[in-house]
Amino acid sequence: MKDNIFVNIAIQDAIETYMNYKQTTDNEMFFSFPVMVIRTLIAIYGELDIINPYRTKNEDRMGGLDENLTKFGFPTSSLKKFKENFENYRIAKEKKEFPNPYFIEVEKNLIDMFYYRKKSVPTSIEEIENFQNMLFLSTTNNSIMNQEIKMSIQDASILDHYWNSKLFESNHNFHFMPYKKNTLLPEAYNALGYSLESIAQMDEATLNELNLKILSFFKIDPAETNQRERLQQAVSYYKQFGNRITTGNGYVDMLMLLSIIATIMMTLFAVTVKVLGG
């Protein structure tokens, strides 16, 4: 019997229920959570990509369900988790567990799938609104879906926040870089010609070395307790007036300034060579 089940019981039952009620869209079953999951998948990938693999019992072969659900970049590991979450939702519902933790997780998986699709192909406002209407958000006007929410979770706003954050993220071109704990003010690096991208590529030891040179350039003791505030003031002053150092003798001032600039440039060159060289 197990060999005849497509993926798992939750997915097989949901697809079969969808096919039984797809011609009677006014039936309550058409808006039940399992069927809405299938309808949401169809909204993302198209009906053929979901129904054909079911009919041929093709889960992981070429042209199968797995290949179809990852065609926009949705990770295979996340797809595996989605299948588990959907089956666990079914089991928790049979046990009448409340809240059902997998309800939210399945919805998040679907939002992520849509997010990958939106990044891969042009998506109209109508498609976004249509997808949103299929989610079990607190703002849904569908009474059956509202009842499903009340029977499954305590706080629907969790899903609202997740959907809104993903939608915002997909509408903006964010570029995340690795965070390093020992970074100084970005303006300090920029003042000496270093971008945040180049800083992100440095290992901790190289960055520590550069930080000491920068603090030395701005005449700040690395052990100073209010180092950040002093550095902010020094960078602001540098931007406005440059690094003005005076001995009272113009010729000597010029030699000192040239010496400092040469030292900093050689230091930055050495650090750059070290970074590029691995």
XYZ file of N, CA and C in Angstrom:
834
model
N 0.832 -1.208 0.000
C 0.000 0.000 0.000
C 0.865 1.255 0.000
N 1.974 1.218 0.761
C 2.860 2.366 0.873
C 3.432 2.771 -0.479
N 3.706 1.767 -1.332
C 4.292 2.049 -2.636
C 3.346 2.845 -3.531
N 2.052 2.797 -3.252
C 1.076 3.494 -4.079
C 0.835 4.943 -3.645
N 1.411 5.317 -2.524
C 1.214 6.675 -2.014
C 2.167 7.626 -2.726
N 1.628 8.718 -3.221
C 2.442 9.710 -3.921
C 3.016 10.693 -2.907
N 4.296 10.651 -2.698
C 5.081 11.483 -1.770
C 4.750 11.116 -0.318
N 3.576 11.515 0.153
C 3.103 11.125 1.481
C 1.576 11.245 1.491
N 0.971 10.819 2.582
C -0.495 10.795 2.638
C -1.083 12.192 2.515
N -0.452 13.177 3.164
C -0.980 14.546 3.141
C -1.060 15.091 1.722
N 0.017 14.936 0.966
C 0.051 15.467 -0.402
C -0.895 14.678 -1.305
N -0.888 13.358 -1.176
C -1.766 12.557 -2.027
C -3.240 12.886 -1.761
N -3.639 12.912 -0.490
C -5.036 13.205 -0.155
C -5.442 14.598 -0.617
N -4.522 15.560 -0.461
C -4.830 16.943 -0.833
C -5.042 17.070 -2.336
N -4.192 16.416 -3.121
C -4.339 16.465 -4.583
C -5.646 15.800 -5.012
N -5.945 14.659 -4.423
C -7.168 13.951 -4.794
C -8.412 14.754 -4.427
N -8.380 15.401 -3.266
C -9.522 16.238 -2.864
C -9.664 17.431 -3.794
N -8.533 18.029 -4.165
C -8.563 19.157 -5.115
C -9.213 18.727 -6.425
N -8.805 17.582 -6.940
C -9.343 17.118 -8.224
C -10.832 16.774 -8.128
N -11.263 16.314 -6.978
C -12.671 15.977 -6.793
C -13.567 17.208 -6.712
N -13.003 18.310 -6.216
C -13.842 19.497 -5.980
C -13.495 20.694 -6.872
N -12.576 20.527 -7.795
C -12.152 21.670 -8.612
C -13.273 22.194 -9.512
N -14.278 21.371 -9.788
C -15.399 21.814 -10.610
C -16.528 22.421 -9.775
N -16.412 22.302 -8.467
C -17.436 22.873 -7.564
C -16.752 23.820 -6.596
N -16.359 24.963 -7.105
C -15.536 25.893 -6.318
C -16.294 26.562 -5.182
N -17.588 26.339 -5.100
C -18.345 26.920 -3.999
C -18.433 25.965 -2.810
N -17.848 24.780 -2.958
C -17.870 23.798 -1.875
C -16.838 24.167 -0.807
N -17.173 23.936 0.460
C -16.272 24.274 1.560
C -14.929 23.562 1.454
N -14.951 22.326 0.960
C -13.717 21.543 0.853
C -12.696 22.214 -0.063
N -13.190 23.002 -1.002
C -12.290 23.664 -1.942
C -11.432 24.726 -1.241
N -11.857 25.145 -0.036
C -11.119 26.152 0.718
C -10.499 25.582 1.986
N -10.549 24.264 2.131
C -9.885 23.642 3.282
C -8.377 23.818 3.159
N -7.681 23.749 4.277
C -6.238 24.000 4.263
C -5.466 23.093 3.305
N -5.657 21.770 3.336
C -4.894 20.910 2.418
C -5.129 21.251 0.953
N -6.377 21.526 0.580
C -6.676 21.854 -0.815
C -6.087 23.217 -1.169
N -6.132 24.149 -0.227
C -5.552 25.467 -0.487
C -4.040 25.372 -0.694
N -3.411 24.417 -0.029
C -1.973 24.207 -0.252
C -1.727 23.813 -1.702
N -2.528 22.881 -2.216
C -2.377 22.453 -3.609
C -2.714 23.591 -4.563
N -3.772 24.319 -4.267
C -4.142 25.453 -5.119
C -3.045 26.522 -5.132
N -2.395 26.696 -4.002
C -1.301 27.669 -3.921
C -0.106 27.199 -4.739
N 0.208 25.908 -4.651
C 1.290 25.355 -5.465
C 0.992 25.541 -6.953
N -0.244 25.327 -7.330
C -0.644 25.488 -8.728
C -0.516 26.949 -9.161
N -0.845 27.878 -8.255
C -0.710 29.297 -8.571
C 0.750 29.671 -8.816
N 1.662 28.977 -8.167
C 3.095 29.265 -8.317
C 3.665 28.574 -9.552
N 3.357 27.292 -9.720
C 4.031 26.486 -10.738
C 3.161 26.096 -11.946
N 1.860 26.188 -11.795
C 0.973 25.735 -12.856
C 0.429 24.353 -12.536
N -0.782 24.071 -13.001
C -1.449 22.812 -12.641
C -0.727 21.590 -13.185
N -0.201 21.675 -14.390
C 0.462 20.518 -14.987
C 1.658 20.061 -14.156
N 2.394 21.012 -13.589
C 3.584 20.669 -12.803
C 3.242 19.950 -11.503
N 2.002 20.066 -11.057
C 1.590 19.396 -9.825
C 0.805 18.121 -10.127
N -0.132 18.190 -11.044
C -1.032 17.061 -11.306
C -0.366 15.964 -12.136
N 0.417 16.349 -13.146
C 1.053 15.318 -13.980
C 1.974 14.379 -13.188
N 2.836 14.910 -12.311
C 3.669 14.001 -11.508
C 2.839 13.076 -10.622
N 1.707 13.595 -10.127
C 0.826 12.749 -9.319
C 0.265 11.595 -10.157
N -0.177 11.913 -11.352
C -0.782 10.881 -12.212
C 0.236 9.822 -12.636
N 1.473 10.238 -12.821
C 2.518 9.287 -13.246
C 3.308 8.743 -12.054
N 2.926 9.190 -10.862
C 3.625 8.775 -9.636
C 5.131 9.049 -9.745
N 5.427 10.221 -10.251
C 6.822 10.621 -10.458
C 7.192 11.713 -9.450
N 7.823 11.295 -8.376
C 8.214 12.265 -7.348
C 9.593 12.864 -7.605
N 10.591 12.018 -7.853
C 11.962 12.515 -7.905
C 12.712 12.170 -9.191
N 12.006 11.619 -10.177
C 12.677 11.359 -11.446
C 12.615 12.611 -12.321
N 13.231 12.534 -13.498
C 13.229 13.668 -14.416
C 11.797 14.076 -14.765
N 11.517 15.370 -14.654
C 10.174 15.865 -14.932
C 9.191 15.605 -13.817
N 9.688 15.137 -12.671
C 8.825 14.821 -11.547
C 8.531 16.023 -10.660
N 7.844 15.778 -9.555
C 7.413 16.848 -8.663
C 8.590 17.633 -8.088
N 9.623 16.923 -7.657
C 10.769 17.602 -7.058
C 11.415 18.578 -8.036
N 11.588 18.132 -9.253
C 12.211 18.982 -10.276
C 11.333 20.198 -10.569
N 10.029 19.986 -10.604
C 9.111 21.094 -10.891
C 9.096 22.129 -9.767
N 9.127 21.668 -8.513
C 9.030 22.585 -7.376
C 10.344 23.295 -7.062
N 11.416 22.884 -7.698
C 12.700 23.557 -7.480
C 13.177 24.318 -8.719
N 12.335 24.397 -9.740
C 12.780 24.994 -11.008
C 13.056 26.492 -10.902
N 12.496 27.159 -9.882
C 12.749 28.586 -9.705
C 13.848 28.856 -8.683
N 14.463 27.793 -8.168
C 15.558 27.973 -7.218
C 15.241 27.579 -5.792
N 14.014 27.140 -5.532
C 13.666 26.696 -4.186
C 14.570 25.524 -3.816
N 15.316 25.620 -2.694
C 16.312 24.586 -2.360
C 15.692 23.210 -2.129
N 16.433 22.195 -2.511
C 15.982 20.817 -2.322
C 15.773 20.508 -0.845
N 16.650 21.035 0.010
C 16.513 20.806 1.451
C 15.226 21.426 1.987
N 14.858 22.596 1.463
C 13.616 23.249 1.882
C 12.403 22.486 1.375
N 12.514 21.906 0.168
C 11.423 21.104 -0.373
C 11.186 19.870 0.499
N 12.257 19.259 0.928
C 12.152 18.100 1.815
C 11.438 18.496 3.111
N 11.780 19.671 3.617
C 11.157 20.155 4.849
C 9.677 20.440 4.628
N 9.336 20.985 3.470
C 7.934 21.258 3.154
C 7.111 19.974 3.182
N 7.628 18.926 2.559
C 6.916 17.646 2.542
C 6.698 17.131 3.967
N 7.749 17.234 4.782
C 7.652 16.774 6.169
C 6.652 17.621 6.952
N 6.701 18.933 6.750
C 5.796 19.835 7.467
C 4.336 19.551 7.123
N 4.071 19.286 5.839
C 2.694 19.031 5.398
C 2.169 17.722 5.999
N 3.014 16.695 6.000
C 2.613 15.415 6.587
C 2.439 15.550 8.106
N 3.332 16.275 8.736
C 3.234 16.479 10.189
C 1.996 17.301 10.546
N 1.617 18.223 9.660
C 0.374 18.972 9.864
C -0.811 18.004 9.892
N -0.839 17.087 8.937
C -1.936 16.117 8.852
C -2.015 15.276 10.122
N -0.864 14.812 10.594
C -0.830 13.964 11.791
C -1.290 14.750 13.021
N -0.789 15.993 13.148
C -1.170 16.829 14.296
C -2.656 17.146 14.272
N -3.207 17.330 13.067
C -4.638 17.625 12.967
C -5.469 16.415 13.373
N -5.038 15.228 12.968
C -5.755 14.011 13.351
C -5.747 13.827 14.867
N -4.653 14.265 15.494
C -4.552 14.163 16.955
C -5.236 15.332 17.651
N -5.772 16.261 16.836
C -6.472 17.446 17.333
C -5.578 18.314 18.219
N -4.325 18.439 17.793
C -3.390 19.289 18.519
C -3.696 20.751 18.237
N -3.669 21.566 19.274
C -3.864 23.005 19.098
C -2.907 23.757 20.033
N -2.168 24.694 19.490
C -2.103 25.035 18.064
C -1.336 23.965 17.272
N -1.599 23.940 15.990
C -0.891 23.032 15.095
C 0.321 23.781 14.536
N 1.527 23.496 15.040
C 2.711 24.278 14.657
C 3.075 24.185 13.185
N 2.636 23.124 12.538
C 3.015 22.910 11.136
C 2.151 23.711 10.168
N 1.048 24.223 10.641
C 0.174 25.069 9.821
C 0.962 26.281 9.313
N 1.600 26.978 10.241
C 2.401 28.164 9.888
C 3.604 27.779 9.034
N 4.247 26.672 9.374
C 5.453 26.270 8.651
C 5.159 25.952 7.187
N 4.052 25.280 6.927
C 3.676 24.975 5.540
C 3.412 26.269 4.783
N 2.707 27.208 5.404
C 2.420 28.486 4.761
C 3.712 29.259 4.467
N 4.644 29.217 5.392
C 5.935 29.885 5.163
C 6.674 29.241 3.994
N 6.610 27.916 3.914
C 7.242 27.218 2.784
C 6.656 27.686 1.462
N 5.342 27.835 1.402
C 4.679 28.289 0.178
C 5.072 29.720 -0.169
N 5.170 30.566 0.834
C 5.598 31.960 0.611
C 7.016 31.981 0.056
N 7.879 31.139 0.598
C 9.257 31.069 0.109
C 9.297 30.621 -1.349
N 8.456 29.643 -1.696
C 8.397 29.185 -3.089
C 7.993 30.329 -4.010
N 6.990 31.078 -3.592
C 6.540 32.212 -4.399
C 7.630 33.271 -4.500
N 8.354 33.454 -3.404
C 9.451 34.421 -3.372
C 10.512 34.059 -4.415
N 10.850 32.777 -4.511
C 11.842 32.341 -5.504
C 11.308 32.525 -6.925
N 10.039 32.241 -7.115
C 9.444 32.429 -8.440
C 9.485 33.903 -8.829
N 9.138 34.776 -7.882
C 9.093 36.211 -8.158
C 10.477 36.751 -8.529
N 11.510 36.151 -7.958
C 12.868 36.566 -8.297
C 13.289 36.074 -9.674
N 12.653 34.998 -10.138
C 13.083 34.361 -11.387
C 12.326 34.825 -12.612
N 11.040 35.097 -12.466
C 10.223 35.481 -13.621
C 9.405 36.721 -13.292
N 9.076 37.529 -14.301
C 8.237 38.715 -14.066
C 6.900 38.307 -13.438
N 6.506 39.017 -12.412
C 5.274 38.696 -11.688
C 4.413 39.945 -11.604
N 3.203 39.851 -12.093
C 2.312 41.016 -12.120
C 1.698 41.266 -10.745
N 1.174 42.471 -10.576
C 0.497 42.834 -9.327
C -0.698 41.917 -9.104
N -1.401 41.576 -10.193
C -2.559 40.686 -10.087
C -2.155 39.309 -9.565
N -1.006 38.813 -10.020
C -0.530 37.508 -9.560
C -0.165 37.557 -8.081
N 0.439 38.651 -7.673
C 0.792 38.808 -6.255
C -0.460 38.856 -5.389
N -1.443 39.616 -5.838
C -2.699 39.730 -5.083
C -3.434 38.398 -5.048
N -3.405 37.680 -6.155
C -4.054 36.368 -6.214
C -3.394 35.397 -5.246
N -2.067 35.432 -5.216
C -1.342 34.556 -4.294
C -1.649 34.935 -2.847
N -1.658 36.220 -2.570
C -1.940 36.691 -1.214
C -3.319 36.229 -0.739
N -4.278 36.226 -1.635
C -5.638 35.805 -1.279
C -5.719 34.323 -0.938
N -4.724 33.558 -1.354
C -4.707 32.130 -1.052
C -4.048 31.821 0.280
N -3.402 32.819 0.870
C -2.734 32.612 2.149
C -3.711 32.764 3.311
N -3.405 32.075 4.389
C -4.263 32.130 5.570
C -3.821 33.281 6.472
N -3.994 34.490 5.948
C -3.638 35.701 6.674
C -4.809 36.158 7.538
N -4.521 36.994 8.501
C -5.578 37.484 9.389
C -6.556 38.381 8.643
N -6.140 38.864 7.472
C -6.977 39.795 6.705
C -7.900 39.091 5.714
N -7.849 37.764 5.652
C -8.679 37.055 4.676
C -10.170 37.276 4.943
N -10.931 37.426 3.864
C -12.378 37.624 3.973
C -13.156 36.326 3.828
N -12.439 35.239 3.587
C -13.096 33.950 3.388
C -13.424 33.323 4.741
N -14.681 33.066 4.986
C -15.123 32.559 6.290
C -14.584 31.160 6.579
N -14.461 30.338 5.533
C -13.953 28.980 5.716
C -12.478 29.011 6.094
N -11.731 29.872 5.424
C -10.317 30.008 5.736
C -10.128 30.592 7.136
N -10.987 31.531 7.505
C -10.928 32.091 8.856
C -11.164 31.021 9.908
N -12.092 30.119 9.626
C -12.373 29.037 10.552
C -11.169 28.104 10.672
N -10.505 27.837 9.549
C -9.293 27.006 9.562
C -8.213 27.649 10.431
N -8.076 28.960 10.335
C -7.088 29.685 11.133
C -7.378 29.506 12.619
N -8.633 29.701 13.016
C -9.022 29.592 14.420
C -8.823 28.183 14.968
N -8.977 27.190 14.088
C -8.830 25.798 14.517
C -7.360 25.361 14.572
N -6.463 26.156 13.974
C -5.074 25.697 13.833
C -4.042 26.523 14.595
N -4.233 27.824 14.669
C -3.225 28.677 15.298
C -3.873 29.717 16.201
N -3.055 30.296 17.076
C -3.548 31.306 18.000
C -3.365 32.718 17.461
N -2.268 32.920 16.723
C -1.938 34.270 16.273
C -1.607 34.261 14.778
N -2.553 34.703 13.960
C -2.346 34.726 12.504
C -1.414 35.849 12.078
N -1.165 36.806 12.969
C -0.299 37.932 12.595
C 1.134 37.483 12.338
N 1.518 36.311 12.880
C 2.861 35.780 12.617
C 3.058 35.583 11.121
N 2.029 35.024 10.495
C 2.105 34.800 9.050
C 2.007 36.124 8.290
N 1.213 37.059 8.799
C 1.119 38.390 8.182
C 2.495 39.030 8.091
N 3.216 38.998 9.207
C 4.543 39.621 9.262
C 5.513 38.939 8.302
N 5.425 37.610 8.237
C 6.340 36.866 7.366
C 6.076 37.213 5.901
N 4.820 37.227 5.508
C 4.455 37.560 4.136
C 4.882 38.981 3.789
N 4.602 39.937 4.662
C 4.948 41.330 4.395
C 6.458 41.536 4.305
N 7.205 40.851 5.157
C 8.660 40.994 5.121
C 9.248 40.406 3.841
N 8.728 39.250 3.409
C 9.209 38.635 2.180
C 8.828 39.468 0.955
N 7.635 40.033 0.991
C 7.192 40.862 -0.127
C 8.050 42.115 -0.219
N 8.344 42.709 0.932
C 9.200 43.897 0.959
C 10.600 43.556 0.462
N 11.120 42.438 0.924
C 12.458 42.016 0.520
C 12.532 41.765 -0.985
N 11.478 41.166 -1.542
C 11.481 40.847 -2.971
C 11.349 42.098 -3.838
N 10.836 43.176 -3.255
C 10.672 44.423 -4.002
C 11.883 45.343 -3.905
N 12.886 44.929 -3.127
C 14.088 45.734 -2.943
C 15.301 44.852 -3.185
N 16.305 45.442 -3.775
C 17.499 44.683 -4.141
C 18.498 44.702 -2.993
N 18.253 43.856 -1.984
C 19.153 43.803 -0.841
C 20.364 42.948 -1.172
N 21.507 43.381 -0.623
C 22.724 42.588 -0.772
C 23.329 42.436 0.614
N 23.254 41.231 1.175
C 23.738 41.005 2.521
C 25.186 40.533 2.478
N 25.985 41.109 3.386
C 27.385 40.732 3.469
C 27.658 40.140 4.849
N 28.679 39.300 4.948
C 29.006 38.715 6.249
C 29.321 39.805 7.267
N 28.806 39.625 8.488
C 29.041 40.605 9.549
C 30.273 40.220 10.338
N 31.159 41.183 10.576
C 32.349 40.954 11.374
C 32.260 41.812 12.640
N 32.506 41.191 13.774
C 32.336 41.872 15.053
C 33.343 43.001 15.265
N 34.529 42.889 14.681
C 35.576 43.861 14.972
C 35.686 44.973 13.923
N 34.578 45.293 13.289
C 34.602 46.382 12.313
C 34.505 47.731 13.008
N 35.133 48.728 12.405
C 35.035 50.103 12.872
C 33.893 50.788 12.130
N 33.835 52.095 12.233
C 32.801 52.829 11.515
C 33.029 52.723 10.010
N 31.988 52.476 9.233
C 32.151 52.388 7.775
C 32.806 53.633 7.190
N 32.488 54.814 7.785
C 33.056 56.071 7.269
C 34.582 56.107 7.396
N 35.103 55.421 8.424
C 36.556 55.409 8.625
C 37.241 54.658 7.497
N 36.642 53.530 7.090
C 37.218 52.775 5.973
C 37.058 53.547 4.664
N 35.873 54.128 4.478
C 35.613 54.876 3.246
C 36.553 56.061 3.096
N 36.869 56.698 4.220
C 37.756 57.862 4.183
C 39.136 57.493 3.651
N 39.524 56.231 3.845
C 40.846 55.785 3.393
C 40.759 54.883 2.174
N 39.580 54.913 1.516
C 39.459 54.237 0.226
C 39.048 52.786 0.267
N 38.515 52.322 1.397
C 38.091 50.926 1.499
C 36.578 50.838 1.519
N 36.035 49.929 0.729
C 34.585 49.722 0.690
C 34.206 48.625 1.681
N 32.908 48.557 1.989
C 32.442 47.512 2.888
C 32.602 46.132 2.247
N 32.520 46.075 0.909
C 32.704 44.800 0.217
C 34.113 44.249 0.439
N 35.114 45.143 0.363
C 36.495 44.695 0.562
C 36.735 44.298 2.019
N 36.080 45.001 2.952
C 36.214 44.660 4.372
C 35.616 43.286 4.639
N 34.484 42.995 3.991
C 33.801 41.715 4.204
C 34.656 40.536 3.751
N 35.586 40.760 2.818
C 36.416 39.683 2.292
C 37.643 39.410 3.161
N 37.934 40.304 4.104
C 39.124 40.149 4.940
C 38.880 39.141 6.053
N 39.942 38.410 6.411
C 39.832 37.577 7.594
C 40.012 38.442 8.828
N 39.730 37.880 10.002
C 39.733 38.671 11.236
C 41.109 39.268 11.523
N 42.164 38.500 11.302
C 43.518 38.977 11.609
C 43.885 40.169 10.720
N 43.581 40.068 9.422
C 43.881 41.158 8.491
C 43.087 42.404 8.836
N 41.832 42.211 9.197
C 40.989 43.343 9.553
C 41.480 44.000 10.840
N 41.908 43.214 11.808
C 42.461 43.777 13.045
C 43.684 44.633 12.755
N 44.513 44.148 11.853
C 45.726 44.890 11.476
C 45.367 46.223 10.826
N 44.390 46.200 9.931
C 43.953 47.424 9.274
C 43.327 48.383 10.281
N 42.537 47.847 11.218
C 41.891 48.683 12.228
C 42.915 49.455 13.052
N 44.008 48.782 13.425
C 45.051 49.442 14.211
C 45.696 50.578 13.418
N 45.903 50.368 12.129
C 46.489 51.410 11.284
C 45.540 52.603 11.151
N 44.249 52.307 11.039
C 43.266 53.390 10.921
C 43.193 54.197 12.210
N 43.177 53.505 13.341
C 43.141 54.209 14.628
C 44.399 55.053 14.803
N 45.531 54.512 14.356
C 46.788 55.265 14.437
C 46.730 56.505 13.542
N 46.147 56.339 12.359
C 46.030 57.461 11.435
C 45.208 58.590 12.043
N 44.125 58.225 12.751
C 43.271 59.244 13.374
C 43.698 59.588 14.796
N 44.896 59.057 15.192
C 45.498 59.363 16.489
C 44.563 58.997 17.656
N 44.073 57.759 17.627
C 43.186 57.263 18.673
C 43.806 56.023 19.297
N 43.860 56.013 20.624
C 44.409 54.877 21.356
C 43.437 53.695 21.249
N 43.904 52.513 20.777
C 43.017 51.348 20.648
C 42.363 50.939 21.967
N 43.006 51.291 23.099
C 42.463 50.907 24.410
C 41.493 51.944 24.963
N 41.267 53.015 24.226
C 40.396 54.082 24.717
C 38.959 53.594 24.844
N 38.323 53.913 25.966
C 36.968 53.407 26.240
C 35.925 54.001 25.302
N 36.056 55.286 24.985
C 35.094 55.937 24.081
C 35.648 56.017 22.667
N 36.257 54.893 22.259
C 36.931 54.832 20.955
C 35.994 55.171 19.810
N 34.763 54.627 19.839
C 33.827 54.843 18.734
C 33.466 56.315 18.586
N 33.197 56.982 19.715
C 32.833 58.390 19.665
C 33.997 59.241 19.151
N 35.205 58.931 19.644
C 36.393 59.665 19.192
C 36.621 59.467 17.699
N 36.422 58.242 17.237
C 36.632 57.957 15.827
C 35.603 58.689 14.976
N 34.353 58.735 15.445
C 33.309 59.451 14.719
C 33.672 60.926 14.578
N 34.154 61.519 15.672
C 34.556 62.926 15.648
C 35.742 63.144 14.709
N 36.705 62.211 14.774
C 37.906 62.347 13.943
C 37.572 62.218 12.461
N 36.696 61.290 12.125
C 36.305 61.106 10.725
C 35.549 62.326 10.223
N 34.647 62.862 11.042
C 33.900 64.061 10.659
C 34.847 65.236 10.421
N 35.831 65.379 11.308
C 36.806 66.456 11.159
C 37.634 66.254 9.888
N 38.012 64.998 9.658
C 38.815 64.676 8.479
C 38.061 65.011 7.196
N 36.758 64.688 7.169
C 35.955 64.973 5.989
C 35.856 66.468 5.723
N 35.821 67.243 6.801
C 35.636 68.694 6.658
C 36.938 69.436 6.393
N 37.997 69.036 7.129
C 39.232 69.818 7.051
C 40.428 69.029 6.526
N 40.291 67.720 6.412
C 41.455 66.918 6.071
C 42.266 66.661 7.330
N 43.337 65.905 7.200
C 44.141 65.571 8.372
C 45.199 66.647 8.603
N 44.785 67.774 9.172
C 45.701 68.910 9.351
C 46.581 68.700 10.581
N 47.867 68.641 10.359
C 48.862 68.506 11.424
C 49.876 69.620 11.227
N 50.207 70.293 12.275
C 51.124 71.415 12.123
C 52.214 71.409 13.185
N 53.427 71.820 12.781
C 54.558 71.959 13.704
C 54.937 73.423 13.837
N 54.274 74.250 13.032
C 54.636 75.664 13.026
C 55.554 75.995 11.880
N 56.070 74.977 11.206
C 56.968 75.179 10.081
C 56.315 74.557 8.852
N 56.005 75.372 7.870
C 55.283 74.894 6.694
C 56.025 73.804 5.959
N 57.318 73.947 5.820
C 58.093 72.950 5.091
C 58.081 71.613 5.831
N 58.269 71.688 7.162
C 58.254 70.465 7.968
C 56.864 69.834 7.945
N 55.822 70.680 7.987
C 54.439 70.169 7.917
C 54.221 69.376 6.642
N 54.733 69.921 5.536
C 54.547 69.247 4.261
C 55.251 67.892 4.266
N 56.476 67.834 4.806
C 57.197 66.571 4.863
C 56.489 65.555 5.745
N 55.945 66.035 6.883
C 55.212 65.131 7.782
C 53.973 64.574 7.100
N 53.246 65.448 6.416
C 52.023 65.016 5.757
C 52.318 63.999 4.662
N 53.363 64.285 3.869
C 53.746 63.352 2.813
C 54.182 62.013 3.394
N 54.867 62.059 4.524
C 55.316 60.823 5.173
C 54.135 59.996 5.657
N 53.150 60.669 6.269
C 51.963 59.970 6.785
C 51.179 59.340 5.645
N 50.994 60.124 4.577
C 50.237 59.610 3.438
C 50.937 58.400 2.830
N 52.266 58.494 2.703
C 53.017 57.387 2.135
C 52.901 56.138 2.996
N 52.959 56.336 4.331
C 52.850 55.198 5.257
C 51.493 54.528 5.143
N 50.429 55.354 5.112
C 49.070 54.807 5.024
C 48.875 54.080 3.709
N 49.336 54.653 2.620
C 49.158 54.031 1.315
C 49.892 52.702 1.229
N 51.103 52.651 1.798
C 51.847 51.395 1.789
C 51.152 50.339 2.633
N 50.588 50.783 3.776
C 49.865 49.849 4.649
C 48.644 49.283 3.938
N 47.861 50.167 3.333
C 46.666 49.726 2.612
C 47.014 48.834 1.440
N 48.138 49.159 0.756
C 48.563 48.330 -0.357
C 48.939 46.933 0.128
N 49.627 46.865 1.272
C 50.044 45.576 1.823
C 48.838 44.751 2.222
N 47.855 45.408 2.855
C 46.639 44.711 3.270
C 45.883 44.204 2.053
N 45.789 45.045 1.029
C 45.071 44.645 -0.194
C 45.718 43.441 -0.837
N 47.045 43.453 -0.935
C 47.773 42.334 -1.517
C 47.517 41.059 -0.718
N 47.464 41.230 0.615
C 47.228 40.073 1.470
C 45.850 39.499 1.247
N 44.842 40.391 1.097
C 43.459 39.950 0.867
C 43.319 39.253 -0.470
N 43.848 39.878 -1.513
C 43.724 39.301 -2.842
C 44.507 38.005 -2.982
N 45.566 37.919 -2.208
C 46.392 36.725 -2.285
C 45.881 35.581 -1.454
N 44.783 35.840 -0.682
C 44.175 34.776 0.123
C 44.858 34.654 1.457
